mmCIF file with all atom_site columns, C-alpha atoms in Angstrom:
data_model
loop_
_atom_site.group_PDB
_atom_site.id
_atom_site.type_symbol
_atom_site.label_atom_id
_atom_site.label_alt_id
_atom_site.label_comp_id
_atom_site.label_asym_id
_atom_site.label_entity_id
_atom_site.label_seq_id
_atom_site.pdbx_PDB_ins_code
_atom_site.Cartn_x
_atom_site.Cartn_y
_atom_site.Cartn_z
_atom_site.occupancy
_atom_site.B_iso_or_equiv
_atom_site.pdbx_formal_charge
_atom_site.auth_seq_id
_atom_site.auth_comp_id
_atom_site.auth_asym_id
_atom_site.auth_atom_id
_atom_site.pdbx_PDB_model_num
ATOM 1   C CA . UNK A 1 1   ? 180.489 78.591 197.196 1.00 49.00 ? 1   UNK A CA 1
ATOM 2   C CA . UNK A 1 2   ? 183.420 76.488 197.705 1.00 52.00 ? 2   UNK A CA 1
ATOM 3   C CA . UNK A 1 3   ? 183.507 73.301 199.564 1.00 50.00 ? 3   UNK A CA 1
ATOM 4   C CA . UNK A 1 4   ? 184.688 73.401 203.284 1.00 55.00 ? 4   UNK A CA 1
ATOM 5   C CA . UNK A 1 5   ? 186.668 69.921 202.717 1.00 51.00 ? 5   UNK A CA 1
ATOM 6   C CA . UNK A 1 6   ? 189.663 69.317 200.619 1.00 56.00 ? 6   UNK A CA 1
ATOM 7   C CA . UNK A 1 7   ? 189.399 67.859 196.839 1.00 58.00 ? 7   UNK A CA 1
ATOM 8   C CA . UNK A 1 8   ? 190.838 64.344 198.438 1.00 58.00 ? 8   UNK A CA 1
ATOM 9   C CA . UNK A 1 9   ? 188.450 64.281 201.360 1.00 64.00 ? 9   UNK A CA 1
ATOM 10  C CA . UNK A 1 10  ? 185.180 65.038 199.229 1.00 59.00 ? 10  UNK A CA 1
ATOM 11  C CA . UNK A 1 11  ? 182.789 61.798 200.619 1.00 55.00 ? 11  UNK A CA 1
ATOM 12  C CA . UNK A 1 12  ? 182.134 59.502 197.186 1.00 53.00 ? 12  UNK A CA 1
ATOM 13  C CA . UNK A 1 13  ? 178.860 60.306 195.591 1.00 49.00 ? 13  UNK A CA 1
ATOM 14  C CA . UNK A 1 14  ? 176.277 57.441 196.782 1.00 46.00 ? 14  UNK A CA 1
ATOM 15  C CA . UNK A 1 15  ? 175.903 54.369 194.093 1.00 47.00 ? 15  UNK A CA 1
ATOM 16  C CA . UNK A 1 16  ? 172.881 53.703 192.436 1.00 47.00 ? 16  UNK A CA 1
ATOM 17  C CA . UNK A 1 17  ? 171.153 50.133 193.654 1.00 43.00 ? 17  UNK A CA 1
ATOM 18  C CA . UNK A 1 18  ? 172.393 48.240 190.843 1.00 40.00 ? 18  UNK A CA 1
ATOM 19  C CA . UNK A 1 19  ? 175.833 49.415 191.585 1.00 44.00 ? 19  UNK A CA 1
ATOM 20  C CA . UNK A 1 20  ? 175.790 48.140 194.926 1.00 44.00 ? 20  UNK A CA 1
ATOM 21  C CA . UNK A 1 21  ? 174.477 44.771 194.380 1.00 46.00 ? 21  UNK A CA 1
ATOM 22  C CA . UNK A 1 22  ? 176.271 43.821 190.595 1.00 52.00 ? 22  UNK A CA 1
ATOM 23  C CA . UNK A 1 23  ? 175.935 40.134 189.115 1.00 60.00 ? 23  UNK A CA 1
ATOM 24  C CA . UNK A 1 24  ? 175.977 38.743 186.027 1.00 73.00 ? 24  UNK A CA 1
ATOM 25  C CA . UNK A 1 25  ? 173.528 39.736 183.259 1.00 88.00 ? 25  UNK A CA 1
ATOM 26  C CA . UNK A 1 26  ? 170.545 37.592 183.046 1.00 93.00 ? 26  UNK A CA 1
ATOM 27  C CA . UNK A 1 27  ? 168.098 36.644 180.634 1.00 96.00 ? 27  UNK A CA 1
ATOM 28  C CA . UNK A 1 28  ? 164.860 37.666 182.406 1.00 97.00 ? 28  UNK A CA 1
ATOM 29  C CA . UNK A 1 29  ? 161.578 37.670 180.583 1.00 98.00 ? 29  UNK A CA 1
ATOM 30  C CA . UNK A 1 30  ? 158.979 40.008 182.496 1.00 98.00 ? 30  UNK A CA 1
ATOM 31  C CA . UNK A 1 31  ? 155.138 39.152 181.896 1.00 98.00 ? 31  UNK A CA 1
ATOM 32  C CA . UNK A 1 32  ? 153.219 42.259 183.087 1.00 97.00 ? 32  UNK A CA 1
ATOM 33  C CA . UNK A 1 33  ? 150.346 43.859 181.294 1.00 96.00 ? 33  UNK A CA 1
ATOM 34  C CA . UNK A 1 34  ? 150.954 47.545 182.990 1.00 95.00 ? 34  UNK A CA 1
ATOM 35  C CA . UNK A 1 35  ? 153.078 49.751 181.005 1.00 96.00 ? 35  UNK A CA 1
ATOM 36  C CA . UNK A 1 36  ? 154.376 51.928 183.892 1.00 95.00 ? 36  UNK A CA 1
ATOM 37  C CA . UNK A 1 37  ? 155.667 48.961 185.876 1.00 93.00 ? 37  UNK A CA 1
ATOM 38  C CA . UNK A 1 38  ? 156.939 47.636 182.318 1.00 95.00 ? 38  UNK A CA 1
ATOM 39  C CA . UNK A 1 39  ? 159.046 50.630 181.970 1.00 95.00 ? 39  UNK A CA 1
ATOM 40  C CA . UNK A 1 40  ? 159.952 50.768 185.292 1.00 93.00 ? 40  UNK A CA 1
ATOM 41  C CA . UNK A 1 41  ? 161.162 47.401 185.733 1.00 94.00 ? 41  UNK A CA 1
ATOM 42  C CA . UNK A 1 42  ? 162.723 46.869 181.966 1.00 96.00 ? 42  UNK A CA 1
ATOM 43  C CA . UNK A 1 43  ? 165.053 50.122 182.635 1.00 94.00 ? 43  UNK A CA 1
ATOM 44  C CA . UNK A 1 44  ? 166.513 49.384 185.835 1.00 92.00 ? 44  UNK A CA 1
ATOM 45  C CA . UNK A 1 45  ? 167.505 45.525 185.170 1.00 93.00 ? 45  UNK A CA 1
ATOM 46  C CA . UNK A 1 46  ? 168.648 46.937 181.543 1.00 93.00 ? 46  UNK A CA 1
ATOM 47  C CA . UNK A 1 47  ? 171.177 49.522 184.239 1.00 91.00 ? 47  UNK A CA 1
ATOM 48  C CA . UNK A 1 48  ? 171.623 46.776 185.771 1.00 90.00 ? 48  UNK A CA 1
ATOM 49  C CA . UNK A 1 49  ? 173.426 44.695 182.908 1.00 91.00 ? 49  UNK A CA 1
ATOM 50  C CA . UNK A 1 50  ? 170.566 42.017 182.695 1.00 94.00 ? 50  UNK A CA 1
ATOM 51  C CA . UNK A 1 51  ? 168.595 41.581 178.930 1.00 96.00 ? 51  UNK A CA 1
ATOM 52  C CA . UNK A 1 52  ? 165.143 42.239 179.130 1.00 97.00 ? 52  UNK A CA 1
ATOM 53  C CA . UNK A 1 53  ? 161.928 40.548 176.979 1.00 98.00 ? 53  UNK A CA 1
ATOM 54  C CA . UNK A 1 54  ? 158.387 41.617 177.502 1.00 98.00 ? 54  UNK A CA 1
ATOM 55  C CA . UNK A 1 55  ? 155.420 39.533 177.249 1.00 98.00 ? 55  UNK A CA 1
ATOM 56  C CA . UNK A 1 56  ? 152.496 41.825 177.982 1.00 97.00 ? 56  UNK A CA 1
ATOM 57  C CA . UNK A 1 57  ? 150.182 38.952 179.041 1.00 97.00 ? 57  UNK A CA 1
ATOM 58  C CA . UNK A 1 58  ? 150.450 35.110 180.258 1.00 97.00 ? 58  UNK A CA 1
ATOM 59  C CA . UNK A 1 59  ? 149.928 33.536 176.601 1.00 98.00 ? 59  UNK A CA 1
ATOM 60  C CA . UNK A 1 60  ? 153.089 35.717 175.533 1.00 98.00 ? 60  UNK A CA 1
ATOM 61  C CA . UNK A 1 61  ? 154.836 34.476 178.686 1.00 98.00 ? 61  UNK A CA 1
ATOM 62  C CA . UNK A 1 62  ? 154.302 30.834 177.534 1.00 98.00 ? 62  UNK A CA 1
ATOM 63  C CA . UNK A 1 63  ? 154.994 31.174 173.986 1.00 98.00 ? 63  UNK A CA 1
ATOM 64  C CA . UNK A 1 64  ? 158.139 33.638 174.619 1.00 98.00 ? 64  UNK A CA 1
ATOM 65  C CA . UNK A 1 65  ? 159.261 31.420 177.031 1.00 97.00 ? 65  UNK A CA 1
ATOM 66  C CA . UNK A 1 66  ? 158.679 28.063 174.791 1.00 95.00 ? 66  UNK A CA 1
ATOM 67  C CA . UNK A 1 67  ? 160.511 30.270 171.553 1.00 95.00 ? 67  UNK A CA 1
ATOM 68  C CA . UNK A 1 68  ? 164.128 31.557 173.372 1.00 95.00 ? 68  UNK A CA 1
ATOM 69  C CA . UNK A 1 69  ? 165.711 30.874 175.860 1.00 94.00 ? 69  UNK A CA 1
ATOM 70  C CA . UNK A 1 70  ? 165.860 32.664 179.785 1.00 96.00 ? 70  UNK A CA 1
ATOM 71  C CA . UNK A 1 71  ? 167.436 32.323 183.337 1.00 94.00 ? 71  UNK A CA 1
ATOM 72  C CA . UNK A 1 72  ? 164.197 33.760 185.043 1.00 95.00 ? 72  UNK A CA 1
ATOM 73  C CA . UNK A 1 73  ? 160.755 35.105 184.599 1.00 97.00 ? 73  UNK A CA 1
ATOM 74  C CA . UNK A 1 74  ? 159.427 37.612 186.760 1.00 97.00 ? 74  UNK A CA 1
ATOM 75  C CA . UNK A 1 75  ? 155.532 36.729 186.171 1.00 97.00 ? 75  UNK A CA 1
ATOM 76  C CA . UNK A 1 76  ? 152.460 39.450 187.143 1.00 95.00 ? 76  UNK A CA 1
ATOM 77  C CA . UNK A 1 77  ? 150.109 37.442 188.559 1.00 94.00 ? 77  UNK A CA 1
ATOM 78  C CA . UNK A 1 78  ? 146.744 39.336 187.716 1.00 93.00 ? 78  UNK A CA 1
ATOM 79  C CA . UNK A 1 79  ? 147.324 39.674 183.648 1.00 94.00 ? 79  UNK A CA 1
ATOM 80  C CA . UNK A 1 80  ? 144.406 39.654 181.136 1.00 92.00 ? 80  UNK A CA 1
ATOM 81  C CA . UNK A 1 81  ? 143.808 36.754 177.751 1.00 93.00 ? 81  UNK A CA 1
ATOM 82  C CA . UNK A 1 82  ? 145.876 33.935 180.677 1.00 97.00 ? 82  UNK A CA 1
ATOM 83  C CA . UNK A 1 83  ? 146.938 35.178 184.331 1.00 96.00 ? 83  UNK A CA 1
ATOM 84  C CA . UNK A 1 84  ? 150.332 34.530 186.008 1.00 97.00 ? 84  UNK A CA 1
ATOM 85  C CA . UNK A 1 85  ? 149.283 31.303 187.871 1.00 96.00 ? 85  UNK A CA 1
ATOM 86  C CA . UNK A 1 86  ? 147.877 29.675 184.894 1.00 98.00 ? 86  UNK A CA 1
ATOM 87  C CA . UNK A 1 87  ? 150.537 30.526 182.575 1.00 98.00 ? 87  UNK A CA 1
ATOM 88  C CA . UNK A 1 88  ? 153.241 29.104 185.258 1.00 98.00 ? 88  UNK A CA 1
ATOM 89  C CA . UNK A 1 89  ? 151.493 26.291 185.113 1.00 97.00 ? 89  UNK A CA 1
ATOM 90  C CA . UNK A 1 90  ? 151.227 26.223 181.492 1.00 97.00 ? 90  UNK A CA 1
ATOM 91  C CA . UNK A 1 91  ? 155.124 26.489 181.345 1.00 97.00 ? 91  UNK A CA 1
ATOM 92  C CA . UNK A 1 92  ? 155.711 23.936 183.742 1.00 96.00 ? 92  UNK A CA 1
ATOM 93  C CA . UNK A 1 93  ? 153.850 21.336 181.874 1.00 94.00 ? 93  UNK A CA 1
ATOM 94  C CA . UNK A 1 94  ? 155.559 21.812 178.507 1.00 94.00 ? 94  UNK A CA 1
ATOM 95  C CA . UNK A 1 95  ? 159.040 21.691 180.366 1.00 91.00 ? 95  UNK A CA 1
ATOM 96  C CA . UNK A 1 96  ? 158.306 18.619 182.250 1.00 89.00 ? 96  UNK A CA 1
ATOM 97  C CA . UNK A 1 97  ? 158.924 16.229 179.548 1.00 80.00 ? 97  UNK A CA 1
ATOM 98  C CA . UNK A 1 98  ? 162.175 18.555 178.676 1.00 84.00 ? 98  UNK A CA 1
ATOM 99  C CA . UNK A 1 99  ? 163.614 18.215 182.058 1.00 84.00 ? 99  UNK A CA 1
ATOM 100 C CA . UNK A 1 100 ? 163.810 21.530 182.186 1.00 84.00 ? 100 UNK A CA 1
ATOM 101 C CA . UNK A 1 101 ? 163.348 24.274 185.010 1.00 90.00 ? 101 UNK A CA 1
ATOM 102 C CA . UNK A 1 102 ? 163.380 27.684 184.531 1.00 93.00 ? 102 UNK A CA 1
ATOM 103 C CA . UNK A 1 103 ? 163.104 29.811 187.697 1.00 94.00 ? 103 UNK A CA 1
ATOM 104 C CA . UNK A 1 104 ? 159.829 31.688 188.062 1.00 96.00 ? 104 UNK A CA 1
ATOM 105 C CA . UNK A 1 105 ? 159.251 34.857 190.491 1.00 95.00 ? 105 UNK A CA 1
ATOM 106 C CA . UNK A 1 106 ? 155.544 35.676 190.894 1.00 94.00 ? 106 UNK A CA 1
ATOM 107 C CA . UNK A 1 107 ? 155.020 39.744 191.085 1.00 92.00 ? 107 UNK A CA 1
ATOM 108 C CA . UNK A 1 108 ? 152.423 40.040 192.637 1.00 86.00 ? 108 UNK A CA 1
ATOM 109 C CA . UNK A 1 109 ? 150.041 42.741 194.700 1.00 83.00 ? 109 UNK A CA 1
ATOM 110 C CA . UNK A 1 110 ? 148.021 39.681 197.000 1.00 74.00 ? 110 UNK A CA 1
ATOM 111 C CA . UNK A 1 111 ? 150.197 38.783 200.183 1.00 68.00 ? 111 UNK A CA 1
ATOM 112 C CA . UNK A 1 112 ? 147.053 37.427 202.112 1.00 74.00 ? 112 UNK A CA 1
ATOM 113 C CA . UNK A 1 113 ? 146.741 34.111 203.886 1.00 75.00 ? 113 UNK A CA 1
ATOM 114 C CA . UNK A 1 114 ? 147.032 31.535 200.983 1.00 80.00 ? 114 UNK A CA 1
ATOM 115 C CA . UNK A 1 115 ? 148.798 33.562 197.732 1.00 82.00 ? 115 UNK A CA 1
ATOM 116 C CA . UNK A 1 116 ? 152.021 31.898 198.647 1.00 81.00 ? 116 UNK A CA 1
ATOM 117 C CA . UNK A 1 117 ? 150.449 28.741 198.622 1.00 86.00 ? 117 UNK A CA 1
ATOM 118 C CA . UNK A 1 118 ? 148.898 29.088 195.661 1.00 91.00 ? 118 UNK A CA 1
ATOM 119 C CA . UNK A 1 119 ? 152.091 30.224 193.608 1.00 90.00 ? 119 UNK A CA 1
ATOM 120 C CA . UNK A 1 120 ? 153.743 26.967 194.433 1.00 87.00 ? 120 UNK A CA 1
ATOM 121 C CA . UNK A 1 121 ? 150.937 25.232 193.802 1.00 94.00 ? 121 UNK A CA 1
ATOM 122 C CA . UNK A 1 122 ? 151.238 26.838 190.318 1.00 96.00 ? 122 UNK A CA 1
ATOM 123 C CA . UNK A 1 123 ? 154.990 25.694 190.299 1.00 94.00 ? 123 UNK A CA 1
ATOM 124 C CA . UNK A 1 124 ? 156.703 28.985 190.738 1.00 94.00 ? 124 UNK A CA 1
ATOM 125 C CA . UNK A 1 125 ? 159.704 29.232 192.858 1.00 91.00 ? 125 UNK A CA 1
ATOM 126 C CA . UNK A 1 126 ? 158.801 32.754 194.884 1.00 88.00 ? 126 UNK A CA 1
ATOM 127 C CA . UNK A 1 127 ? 157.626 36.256 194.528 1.00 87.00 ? 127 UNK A CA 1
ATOM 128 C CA . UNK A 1 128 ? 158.073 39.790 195.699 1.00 90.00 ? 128 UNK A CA 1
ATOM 129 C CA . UNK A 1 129 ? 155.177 42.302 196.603 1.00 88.00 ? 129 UNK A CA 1
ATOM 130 C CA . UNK A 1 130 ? 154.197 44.904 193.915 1.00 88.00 ? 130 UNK A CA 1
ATOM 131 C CA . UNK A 1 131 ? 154.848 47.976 194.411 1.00 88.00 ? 131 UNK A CA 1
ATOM 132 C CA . UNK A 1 132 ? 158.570 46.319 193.313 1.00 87.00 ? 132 UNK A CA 1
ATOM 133 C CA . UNK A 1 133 ? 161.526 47.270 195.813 1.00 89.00 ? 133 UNK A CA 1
ATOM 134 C CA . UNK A 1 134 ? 164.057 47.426 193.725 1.00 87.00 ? 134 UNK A CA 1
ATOM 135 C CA . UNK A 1 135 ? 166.858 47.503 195.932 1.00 87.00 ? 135 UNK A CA 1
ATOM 136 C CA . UNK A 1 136 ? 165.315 43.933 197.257 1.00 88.00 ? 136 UNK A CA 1
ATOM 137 C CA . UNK A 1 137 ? 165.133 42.813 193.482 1.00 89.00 ? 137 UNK A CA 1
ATOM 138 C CA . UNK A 1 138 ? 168.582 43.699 193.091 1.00 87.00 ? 138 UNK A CA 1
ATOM 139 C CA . UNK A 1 139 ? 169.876 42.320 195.698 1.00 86.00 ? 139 UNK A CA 1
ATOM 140 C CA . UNK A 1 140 ? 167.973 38.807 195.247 1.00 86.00 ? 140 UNK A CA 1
ATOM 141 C CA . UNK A 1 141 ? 169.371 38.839 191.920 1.00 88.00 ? 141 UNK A CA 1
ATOM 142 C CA . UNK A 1 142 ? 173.195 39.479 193.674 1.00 84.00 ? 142 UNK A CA 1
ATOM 143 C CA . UNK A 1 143 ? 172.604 35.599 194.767 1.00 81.00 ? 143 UNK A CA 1
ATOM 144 C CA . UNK A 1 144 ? 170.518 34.297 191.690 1.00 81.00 ? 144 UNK A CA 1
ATOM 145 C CA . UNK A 1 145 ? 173.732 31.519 190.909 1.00 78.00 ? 145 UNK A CA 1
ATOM 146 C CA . UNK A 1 146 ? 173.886 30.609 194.669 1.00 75.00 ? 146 UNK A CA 1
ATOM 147 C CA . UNK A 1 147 ? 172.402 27.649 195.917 1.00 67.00 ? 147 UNK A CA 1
ATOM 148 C CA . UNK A 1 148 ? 170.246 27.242 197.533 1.00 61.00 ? 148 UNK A CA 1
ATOM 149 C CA . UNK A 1 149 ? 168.643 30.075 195.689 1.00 61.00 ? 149 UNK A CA 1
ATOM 150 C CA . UNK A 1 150 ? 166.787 32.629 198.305 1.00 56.00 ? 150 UNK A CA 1
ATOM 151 C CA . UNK A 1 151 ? 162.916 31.704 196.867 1.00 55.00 ? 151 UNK A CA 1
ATOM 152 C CA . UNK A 1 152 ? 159.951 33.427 198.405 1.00 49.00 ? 152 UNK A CA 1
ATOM 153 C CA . UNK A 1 153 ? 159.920 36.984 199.757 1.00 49.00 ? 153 UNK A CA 1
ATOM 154 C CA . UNK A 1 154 ? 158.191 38.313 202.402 1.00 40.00 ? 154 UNK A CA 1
#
């Protein structure tokens, strides 16, 4: 069946989410022990022009993290062998004496009275709510250079 509009008036063909919101590629290490939300997450920043390294528990966050060098971590809180919090913590500590501050974004599944709390506490910088919207990952990552940078996500 042919199309009822002309070639020229055809509407575009919608753009995919990291289309809409495009920024520069990042070095982003994501710590997260599920595979599914490994793949999930790893294949859309990849679209979306950002390098990806996976640390598959919180001792691989800190030691990945301590070995190269990255622009953010996107940190699972609940992971076995050392858990998001403590492995924040763990990476603040070393980078202290360095000067250094590397942005950290808790993933996390816990949005009850206190979690938010608690990831400061553990010197991250925000966190978005697992299942992961990408679209709202996207976008946050549209303004990752400005400042002040947009930090935790309701």
């Amino acid at each position: 069946m042919e199309s009822a509009l002309p070639e020229s008036q055809t509407p575009p063909a919608p753009k995919a989410p990291w289309q809409v919101h495009p920024c520069r590629g990042l070095r982003i290490l994501l710590a997260e022990d599920n595979r599914v939300n490994q793949l999930f997450a790893a294949r859309a920043l990849k679209k979306a022009g950002h390098e990806i390294t996976i640390a598959e528990n919180g001792r691989e966050a800190v030691d990945k993290s301590g070995a190269a060098e990255f622009d953010l971590i996107l940190m699972d809180v609940q992971m076995p062998e050392m858990d998001g919090l403590e492995a924040a913590r763990a990476i603040r500590k070393r980078d202290e004496g360095r000067g250094a501050h590397i942005c950290i974004m808790a993933l996390t599944a816990c949005v009850m009275t206190g979690d938010q709390e608690r990831c400061v506490e553990a010197g991250m910088d925000g966190y978005f709510t697992k299942p992961l919207k990408l679209q709202e990952l996207l976008e946050w990552l549209a303004h990752f250079d400005e400042e002040p940078r947009p930090a935790f996500r309701q």
